[in-house]
Amino acid sequence: MSLAIGVDVGGTKIAAGVVDEQGTIIAELRKATPANDTDKVAALISSMAKELAAEHGATSIGIGAAGFVDDARSTVIFAPNLAWRNEPLKDRVEQATGLTTVVENDANAAGWAEARFGAARGANSAVVLTIGTGIGGAIISNSQLVRGSNGFAGELGHFIIRPDGRRCGCGLRGCWERYGSGSALVTEARELSTLDPNLGARMLELADDNPLNITGLHVTQAAKEGDAAALDCYSTLGTWIGRGMAALAAVLDPDVFVLAGGVSEAGDLLREPTIKAFKKQLTARKFRPEPQVLMAQMGNKAGMIGAADLSR
């Protein structure tokens, strides 16, 4: 049995696990991410991997990290949550552990897990959308992960869906993730509750009557209770996601779209308005097979599982 180690590097925690060829996690470690010290982050990844390898005999390491990873899958060009700039992570970890190591964008790793073991298993082509604070993406074509000429493919949250729209953290205006992410959901809810406190009364009640305290969990709870304003917020979110997916379908023609990430846990609250908008905007709908729209199955360990599998 071939065992590999998958590492999911987050801004607050690092999760590492031993994963078998069926995508099952055999053992797992979690530790806090060292703050403001990239050397300590690399050292901790290495020590966690060495501990797991010594106990379970894993032979390779896959590391999923947010940000841009080069096409050689070795260097983190830019990782905003860890202040990595041209970090030679593969070389550092290989030297410390003696194990073959690859580095992958975290959304690619999570998407690969869905393609191999989850919702998109068996599909020849898929787009996996990781919808959280922003929008990450993984593109699968001919059962292979599409990385692009420089390794940067899949940064789907930053295609322009509304020219001259809201300013994004990347510096541009109108990026998809400013309208189709968890952050966008919260922005919509806060703005609505500020403009009309009566309409947003339930969300305000959950947030101690302060619009700035409204979180995605508050919106979701209110929506599940049938609150009209919260349902409208999800309808708006799903509309923007569906429109973006229709544009991607025109370019990529995938078999499947998978909705993943924290916001996808809202289930049909998100899926139904997304599908409605997607079908409305899908080009040549009556003359083409329609991509399926499915919810992710791998949960918050998808990044770890996908990174491990990509290291084989």
mmCIF file of C-alpha atoms in Angstrom:
data_model
loop_
_atom_site.group_PDB
_atom_site.id
_atom_site.type_symbol
_atom_site.label_atom_id
_atom_site.label_comp_id
_atom_site.label_asym_id
_atom_site.label_seq_id
_atom_site.Cartn_x
_atom_site.Cartn_y
_atom_site.Cartn_z
ATOM 1 C CA MET A 1 0.000 0.000 0.000
ATOM 2 C CA SER A 2 1.389 3.381 -1.063
ATOM 3 C CA LEU A 3 1.150 6.027 1.652
ATOM 4 C CA ALA A 4 1.785 9.727 1.173
ATOM 5 C CA ILE A 5 1.755 12.714 3.484
ATOM 6 C CA GLY A 6 -0.502 15.660 2.734
ATOM 7 C CA VAL A 7 0.067 19.023 4.393
ATOM 8 C CA ASP A 8 -2.503 21.828 4.392
ATOM 9 C CA VAL A 9 -0.823 25.097 5.345
ATOM 10 C CA GLY A 10 -3.177 27.754 6.672
ATOM 11 C CA GLY A 11 -2.663 31.147 8.197
ATOM 12 C CA THR A 12 -3.505 29.889 11.696
ATOM 13 C CA LYS A 13 -2.903 26.136 11.571
ATOM 14 C CA ILE A 14 -0.968 23.457 9.743
ATOM 15 C CA ALA A 15 -2.649 20.078 9.256
ATOM 16 C CA ALA A 16 -0.649 17.064 8.099
ATOM 17 C CA GLY A 17 -1.896 13.550 7.507
ATOM 18 C CA VAL A 18 -0.921 10.169 6.121
ATOM 19 C CA VAL A 19 -3.208 9.292 3.203
ATOM 20 C CA ASP A 20 -3.617 5.995 1.380
ATOM 21 C CA GLU A 21 -4.349 5.432 -2.315
ATOM 22 C CA GLN A 22 -8.112 5.516 -1.715
ATOM 23 C CA GLY A 23 -7.962 8.972 -0.135
ATOM 24 C CA THR A 24 -8.406 7.704 3.425
ATOM 25 C CA ILE A 25 -6.545 9.528 6.188
ATOM 26 C CA ILE A 26 -4.618 7.019 8.324
ATOM 27 C CA ALA A 27 -3.133 9.454 10.842
ATOM 28 C CA GLU A 28 -3.184 13.205 11.354
ATOM 29 C CA LEU A 29 -1.385 16.016 13.184
ATOM 30 C CA ARG A 30 -2.464 19.640 13.687
ATOM 31 C CA LYS A 31 -0.361 22.476 15.026
ATOM 32 C CA ALA A 32 -0.580 26.261 15.169
ATOM 33 C CA THR A 33 1.129 28.105 12.329
ATOM 34 C CA PRO A 34 4.145 30.064 13.644
ATOM 35 C CA ALA A 35 3.405 33.773 13.330
ATOM 36 C CA ASN A 36 5.593 36.080 11.259
ATOM 37 C CA ASP A 37 8.392 33.563 10.767
ATOM 38 C CA THR A 38 8.576 31.770 7.426
ATOM 39 C CA ASP A 39 11.627 29.752 8.488
ATOM 40 C CA LYS A 40 9.726 28.317 11.446
ATOM 41 C CA VAL A 41 6.781 27.443 9.198
ATOM 42 C CA ALA A 42 9.020 25.403 6.882
ATOM 43 C CA ALA A 43 10.710 23.769 9.870
ATOM 44 C CA LEU A 44 7.372 22.823 11.441
ATOM 45 C CA ILE A 45 6.088 21.324 8.179
ATOM 46 C CA SER A 46 9.261 19.240 7.987
ATOM 47 C CA SER A 47 9.101 18.047 11.591
ATOM 48 C CA MET A 48 5.433 17.053 11.305
ATOM 49 C CA ALA A 49 6.129 15.160 8.084
ATOM 50 C CA LYS A 50 9.153 13.387 9.595
ATOM 51 C CA GLU A 51 7.107 12.298 12.608
ATOM 52 C CA LEU A 52 4.347 10.864 10.430
ATOM 53 C CA ALA A 53 6.755 9.217 7.990
ATOM 54 C CA ALA A 54 8.722 7.557 10.779
ATOM 55 C CA GLU A 55 5.589 6.019 12.255
ATOM 56 C CA HIS A 56 3.733 5.054 9.085
ATOM 57 C CA GLY A 57 6.334 4.662 6.339
ATOM 58 C CA ALA A 58 5.035 7.287 3.919
ATOM 59 C CA THR A 59 7.321 7.909 0.959
ATOM 60 C CA SER A 60 6.333 11.340 -0.382
ATOM 61 C CA ILE A 61 4.990 14.703 0.772
ATOM 62 C CA GLY A 62 2.497 17.025 -0.895
ATOM 63 C CA ILE A 63 2.073 20.532 0.489
ATOM 64 C CA GLY A 64 -0.955 22.704 -0.255
ATOM 65 C CA ALA A 65 -0.374 26.426 0.265
ATOM 66 C CA ALA A 66 -2.491 29.463 -0.537
ATOM 67 C CA GLY A 67 -1.022 31.718 -3.191
ATOM 68 C CA PHE A 68 0.980 31.348 -6.376
ATOM 69 C CA VAL A 69 3.110 28.231 -6.838
ATOM 70 C CA ASP A 70 5.502 27.921 -9.775
ATOM 71 C CA ASP A 71 4.973 25.414 -12.574
ATOM 72 C CA ALA A 72 7.762 23.194 -11.208
ATOM 73 C CA ARG A 73 5.674 22.745 -8.041
ATOM 74 C CA SER A 74 8.622 23.726 -5.905
ATOM 75 C CA THR A 75 8.532 27.431 -5.030
ATOM 76 C CA VAL A 76 5.802 29.524 -3.437
ATOM 77 C CA ILE A 77 6.044 32.739 -5.445
ATOM 78 C CA PHE A 78 3.617 34.653 -3.260
ATOM 79 C CA ALA A 79 1.497 33.600 -0.282
ATOM 80 C CA PRO A 80 -0.389 36.526 1.265
ATOM 81 C CA ASN A 81 -1.306 34.835 4.539
ATOM 82 C CA LEU A 82 2.260 33.699 5.288
ATOM 83 C CA ALA A 83 4.369 36.496 3.780
ATOM 84 C CA TRP A 84 6.190 33.967 1.597
ATOM 85 C CA ARG A 85 7.974 35.497 -1.372
ATOM 86 C CA ASN A 86 9.862 33.106 -3.686
ATOM 87 C CA GLU A 87 10.005 30.551 -0.883
ATOM 88 C CA PRO A 88 11.894 27.374 -2.019
ATOM 89 C CA LEU A 89 9.621 25.179 0.068
ATOM 90 C CA LYS A 90 10.162 21.929 -1.843
ATOM 91 C CA ASP A 91 13.935 22.096 -1.422
ATOM 92 C CA ARG A 92 13.705 22.992 2.257
ATOM 93 C CA VAL A 93 11.364 20.150 3.127
ATOM 94 C CA GLU A 94 13.173 17.584 0.981
ATOM 95 C CA GLN A 95 16.492 18.464 2.595
ATOM 96 C CA ALA A 96 15.003 18.178 6.073
ATOM 97 C CA THR A 97 13.049 14.952 5.519
ATOM 98 C CA GLY A 98 14.766 13.084 2.702
ATOM 99 C CA LEU A 99 11.349 12.515 1.099
ATOM 100 C CA THR A 100 10.201 13.495 -2.385
ATOM 101 C CA THR A 101 8.144 16.661 -1.987
ATOM 102 C CA VAL A 102 5.830 18.692 -4.218
ATOM 103 C CA VAL A 103 4.127 22.011 -3.510
ATOM 104 C CA GLU A 104 0.673 22.819 -4.862
ATOM 105 C CA ASN A 105 -1.792 25.678 -4.635
ATOM 106 C CA ASP A 106 -4.287 24.813 -1.892
ATOM 107 C CA ALA A 107 -7.378 25.226 -4.079
ATOM 108 C CA ASN A 108 -5.811 22.959 -6.699
ATOM 109 C CA ALA A 109 -5.109 20.368 -4.013
ATOM 110 C CA ALA A 110 -8.663 20.495 -2.663
ATOM 111 C CA GLY A 111 -10.119 20.382 -6.159
ATOM 112 C CA TRP A 112 -7.990 17.392 -7.048
ATOM 113 C CA ALA A 113 -9.367 15.536 -4.020
ATOM 114 C CA GLU A 114 -12.915 16.150 -5.276
ATOM 115 C CA ALA A 115 -11.920 14.958 -8.751
ATOM 116 C CA ARG A 116 -10.202 11.800 -7.516
ATOM 117 C CA PHE A 117 -12.318 10.759 -4.572
ATOM 118 C CA GLY A 118 -15.303 13.090 -4.207
ATOM 119 C CA ALA A 119 -18.146 14.734 -6.086
ATOM 120 C CA ALA A 120 -16.364 14.842 -9.470
ATOM 121 C CA ARG A 121 -14.969 11.315 -9.301
ATOM 122 C CA GLY A 122 -15.138 9.720 -12.734
ATOM 123 C CA ALA A 123 -15.625 13.008 -14.581
ATOM 124 C CA ASN A 124 -13.248 13.683 -17.450
ATOM 125 C CA SER A 125 -13.381 17.430 -16.888
ATOM 126 C CA ALA A 126 -14.473 19.514 -13.931
ATOM 127 C CA VAL A 127 -14.248 22.928 -12.338
ATOM 128 C CA VAL A 128 -14.104 22.905 -8.546
ATOM 129 C CA LEU A 129 -14.930 26.248 -6.930
ATOM 130 C CA THR A 130 -13.674 26.789 -3.390
ATOM 131 C CA ILE A 131 -16.000 29.476 -2.086
ATOM 132 C CA GLY A 132 -14.895 31.021 1.186
ATOM 133 C CA THR A 133 -13.540 34.451 1.990
ATOM 134 C CA GLY A 134 -12.679 34.607 -1.715
ATOM 135 C CA ILE A 135 -13.073 32.213 -4.640
ATOM 136 C CA GLY A 136 -10.409 29.663 -5.444
ATOM 137 C CA GLY A 137 -10.593 27.209 -8.277
ATOM 138 C CA ALA A 138 -9.235 24.009 -9.710
ATOM 139 C CA ILE A 139 -9.624 23.096 -13.369
ATOM 140 C CA ILE A 140 -9.541 19.436 -14.403
ATOM 141 C CA SER A 141 -9.274 18.534 -18.092
ATOM 142 C CA ASN A 142 -8.740 15.055 -19.509
ATOM 143 C CA SER A 143 -8.496 13.880 -15.887
ATOM 144 C CA GLN A 144 -5.453 16.096 -15.332
ATOM 145 C CA LEU A 145 -5.026 19.211 -13.233
ATOM 146 C CA VAL A 146 -4.619 22.292 -15.432
ATOM 147 C CA ARG A 147 -1.816 24.491 -14.077
ATOM 148 C CA GLY A 148 -1.166 26.843 -16.995
ATOM 149 C CA SER A 149 2.180 27.887 -18.439
ATOM 150 C CA ASN A 150 3.401 29.390 -15.156
ATOM 151 C CA GLY A 151 1.448 27.314 -12.652
ATOM 152 C CA PHE A 152 -1.082 30.072 -11.957
ATOM 153 C CA ALA A 153 -4.207 28.665 -13.644
ATOM 154 C CA GLY A 154 -7.323 28.439 -11.511
ATOM 155 C CA GLU A 155 -7.244 31.904 -9.928
ATOM 156 C CA LEU A 156 -10.892 32.148 -10.888
ATOM 157 C CA GLY A 157 -11.889 34.662 -8.252
ATOM 158 C CA HIS A 158 -10.065 37.379 -10.137
ATOM 159 C CA PHE A 159 -11.685 37.320 -13.531
ATOM 160 C CA ILE A 160 -13.712 40.484 -14.014
ATOM 161 C CA ILE A 161 -17.439 39.891 -13.774
ATOM 162 C CA ARG A 162 -18.519 43.513 -13.277
ATOM 163 C CA PRO A 163 -16.282 46.145 -14.924
ATOM 164 C CA ASP A 164 -15.639 49.129 -12.648
ATOM 165 C CA GLY A 165 -17.357 47.309 -9.781
ATOM 166 C CA ARG A 166 -16.248 46.899 -6.182
ATOM 167 C CA ARG A 167 -12.532 47.181 -5.524
ATOM 168 C CA CYS A 168 -10.856 43.854 -4.784
ATOM 169 C CA GLY A 169 -7.966 43.216 -2.427
ATOM 170 C CA CYS A 170 -5.853 42.480 -5.507
ATOM 171 C CA GLY A 171 -6.211 46.129 -6.555
ATOM 172 C CA LEU A 172 -8.595 45.607 -9.471
ATOM 173 C CA ARG A 173 -12.299 46.369 -9.639
ATOM 174 C CA GLY A 174 -15.149 43.984 -10.338
ATOM 175 C CA CYS A 175 -13.431 40.672 -9.537
ATOM 176 C CA TRP A 176 -15.784 37.708 -9.273
ATOM 177 C CA GLU A 177 -14.920 37.044 -5.640
ATOM 178 C CA ARG A 178 -16.119 40.520 -4.666
ATOM 179 C CA TYR A 179 -19.621 39.355 -5.652
ATOM 180 C CA GLY A 180 -19.646 35.565 -5.341
ATOM 181 C CA SER A 181 -17.845 34.777 -2.069
ATOM 182 C CA GLY A 182 -18.539 34.523 1.638
ATOM 183 C CA SER A 183 -17.178 38.032 2.046
ATOM 184 C CA ALA A 184 -19.661 39.261 -0.549
ATOM 185 C CA LEU A 185 -22.514 37.555 1.311
ATOM 186 C CA VAL A 186 -21.564 39.353 4.524
ATOM 187 C CA THR A 187 -21.155 42.692 2.730
ATOM 188 C CA GLU A 188 -24.619 42.338 1.207
ATOM 189 C CA ALA A 189 -26.184 41.466 4.568
ATOM 190 C CA ARG A 190 -24.505 44.332 6.394
ATOM 191 C CA GLU A 191 -25.463 46.874 3.748
ATOM 192 C CA LEU A 192 -29.061 45.678 3.668
ATOM 193 C CA SER A 193 -29.369 45.742 7.461
ATOM 194 C CA THR A 194 -27.891 49.240 7.631
ATOM 195 C CA LEU A 195 -30.211 50.638 4.970
ATOM 196 C CA ASP A 196 -33.344 48.940 6.323
ATOM 197 C CA PRO A 197 -33.034 47.669 9.920
ATOM 198 C CA ASN A 198 -36.595 46.368 9.807
ATOM 199 C CA LEU A 199 -35.874 44.184 6.797
ATOM 200 C CA GLY A 200 -32.642 42.918 8.328
ATOM 201 C CA ALA A 201 -34.124 42.567 11.821
ATOM 202 C CA ARG A 202 -33.403 38.852 12.312
ATOM 203 C CA MET A 203 -29.782 39.114 11.204
ATOM 204 C CA LEU A 204 -29.350 42.175 13.423
ATOM 205 C CA GLU A 205 -30.864 40.305 16.353
ATOM 206 C CA LEU A 206 -28.312 37.526 15.921
ATOM 207 C CA ALA A 207 -25.521 40.129 15.692
ATOM 208 C CA ASP A 208 -26.438 42.080 18.856
ATOM 209 C CA ASP A 209 -28.099 44.820 16.784
ATOM 210 C CA ASN A 210 -24.830 45.896 15.160
ATOM 211 C CA PRO A 211 -24.676 45.492 11.358
ATOM 212 C CA LEU A 212 -20.881 45.306 11.488
ATOM 213 C CA ASN A 213 -21.132 42.197 13.673
ATOM 214 C CA ILE A 214 -23.128 40.232 11.086
ATOM 215 C CA THR A 215 -21.245 37.133 9.938
ATOM 216 C CA GLY A 216 -21.897 34.485 7.356
ATOM 217 C CA LEU A 217 -23.134 32.164 10.103
ATOM 218 C CA HIS A 218 -25.759 34.738 11.085
ATOM 219 C CA VAL A 219 -26.962 35.039 7.494
ATOM 220 C CA THR A 220 -27.117 31.266 7.131
ATOM 221 C CA GLN A 221 -29.006 30.771 10.389
ATOM 222 C CA ALA A 222 -31.531 33.456 9.501
ATOM 223 C CA ALA A 223 -31.978 32.014 6.008
ATOM 224 C CA LYS A 224 -32.575 28.518 7.397
ATOM 225 C CA GLU A 225 -35.257 30.034 9.626
ATOM 226 C CA GLY A 226 -36.937 31.407 6.503
ATOM 227 C CA ASP A 227 -35.959 35.049 6.990
ATOM 228 C CA ALA A 228 -36.738 36.857 3.727
ATOM 229 C CA ALA A 229 -33.797 39.264 3.858
ATOM 230 C CA ALA A 230 -31.261 36.518 4.501
ATOM 231 C CA LEU A 231 -32.767 34.424 1.712
ATOM 232 C CA ASP A 232 -32.422 37.430 -0.597
ATOM 233 C CA CYS A 233 -28.741 37.670 0.331
ATOM 234 C CA TYR A 234 -28.227 34.039 -0.642
ATOM 235 C CA SER A 235 -30.218 34.576 -3.822
ATOM 236 C CA THR A 236 -27.940 37.454 -4.787
ATOM 237 C CA LEU A 237 -24.837 35.424 -3.962
ATOM 238 C CA GLY A 238 -26.029 32.429 -5.979
ATOM 239 C CA THR A 239 -26.907 34.668 -8.911
ATOM 240 C CA TRP A 240 -23.365 36.017 -9.118
ATOM 241 C CA ILE A 241 -21.829 32.574 -8.746
ATOM 242 C CA GLY A 242 -24.118 31.122 -11.413
ATOM 243 C CA ARG A 243 -23.318 33.922 -13.850
ATOM 244 C CA GLY A 244 -19.613 33.344 -13.402
ATOM 245 C CA MET A 245 -20.015 29.615 -13.882
ATOM 246 C CA ALA A 246 -21.895 30.175 -17.135
ATOM 247 C CA ALA A 247 -18.991 32.276 -18.400
ATOM 248 C CA LEU A 248 -16.544 29.543 -17.408
ATOM 249 C CA ALA A 249 -18.706 26.917 -19.119
ATOM 250 C CA ALA A 250 -18.461 28.860 -22.379
ATOM 251 C CA VAL A 251 -14.661 28.748 -22.141
ATOM 252 C CA LEU A 252 -13.956 25.372 -20.519
ATOM 253 C CA ASP A 253 -17.021 23.195 -21.272
ATOM 254 C CA PRO A 254 -16.629 20.979 -18.177
ATOM 255 C CA ASP A 255 -18.695 17.910 -17.359
ATOM 256 C CA VAL A 256 -19.155 19.023 -13.760
ATOM 257 C CA PHE A 257 -19.009 22.078 -11.530
ATOM 258 C CA VAL A 258 -18.404 21.371 -7.849
ATOM 259 C CA LEU A 259 -19.247 23.945 -5.182
ATOM 260 C CA ALA A 260 -16.762 23.562 -2.327
ATOM 261 C CA GLY A 261 -15.420 25.673 0.531
ATOM 262 C CA GLY A 262 -17.058 26.953 3.687
ATOM 263 C CA VAL A 263 -19.962 28.716 1.975
ATOM 264 C CA SER A 264 -20.964 25.500 0.199
ATOM 265 C CA GLU A 265 -21.951 24.075 3.587
ATOM 266 C CA ALA A 266 -25.143 26.133 3.229
ATOM 267 C CA GLY A 267 -26.309 23.415 0.813
ATOM 268 C CA ASP A 268 -29.465 24.184 -1.149
ATOM 269 C CA LEU A 269 -29.515 27.781 0.115
ATOM 270 C CA LEU A 270 -26.568 28.276 -2.219
ATOM 271 C CA ARG A 271 -27.079 25.556 -4.798
ATOM 272 C CA GLU A 272 -30.618 26.425 -5.896
ATOM 273 C CA PRO A 273 -30.102 30.118 -6.802
ATOM 274 C CA THR A 274 -26.737 29.235 -8.315
ATOM 275 C CA ILE A 275 -28.236 26.645 -10.661
ATOM 276 C CA LYS A 276 -31.098 28.977 -11.575
ATOM 277 C CA ALA A 277 -28.706 31.760 -12.619
ATOM 278 C CA PHE A 278 -26.318 29.316 -14.281
ATOM 279 C CA LYS A 279 -29.017 27.864 -16.512
ATOM 280 C CA LYS A 280 -30.366 31.306 -17.348
ATOM 281 C CA GLN A 281 -26.947 32.501 -18.541
ATOM 282 C CA LEU A 282 -25.613 29.288 -20.100
ATOM 283 C CA THR A 283 -24.929 29.839 -23.781
ATOM 284 C CA ALA A 284 -26.546 27.491 -26.334
ATOM 285 C CA ARG A 285 -28.357 25.756 -23.510
ATOM 286 C CA LYS A 286 -30.896 23.997 -25.712
ATOM 287 C CA PHE A 287 -28.226 22.621 -28.023
ATOM 288 C CA ARG A 288 -25.587 21.292 -25.626
ATOM 289 C CA PRO A 289 -25.272 18.920 -22.679
ATOM 290 C CA GLU A 290 -25.494 20.872 -19.443
ATOM 291 C CA PRO A 291 -22.706 20.507 -16.884
ATOM 292 C CA GLN A 292 -23.838 19.062 -13.582
ATOM 293 C CA VAL A 293 -23.663 21.305 -10.527
ATOM 294 C CA LEU A 294 -22.772 19.274 -7.443
ATOM 295 C CA MET A 295 -21.875 19.984 -3.839
ATOM 296 C CA ALA A 296 -18.439 18.992 -2.552
ATOM 297 C CA GLN A 297 -18.078 15.750 -0.609
ATOM 298 C CA MET A 298 -14.563 15.845 0.831
ATOM 299 C CA GLY A 299 -15.042 18.495 3.506
ATOM 300 C CA ASN A 300 -12.306 20.558 5.121
ATOM 301 C CA LYS A 301 -9.685 17.831 4.726
ATOM 302 C CA ALA A 302 -9.816 17.930 0.938
ATOM 303 C CA GLY A 303 -6.633 19.995 0.708
ATOM 304 C CA MET A 304 -4.645 17.496 2.741
ATOM 305 C CA ILE A 305 -5.959 14.516 0.790
ATOM 306 C CA GLY A 306 -5.434 16.149 -2.597
ATOM 307 C CA ALA A 307 -1.914 17.315 -1.773
ATOM 308 C CA ALA A 308 -0.938 13.817 -0.690
ATOM 309 C CA ASP A 309 -2.342 12.252 -3.845
ATOM 310 C CA LEU A 310 -0.587 14.773 -6.089
ATOM 311 C CA SER A 311 2.765 13.840 -4.540
ATOM 312 C CA ARG A 312 2.594 10.249 -5.819
#
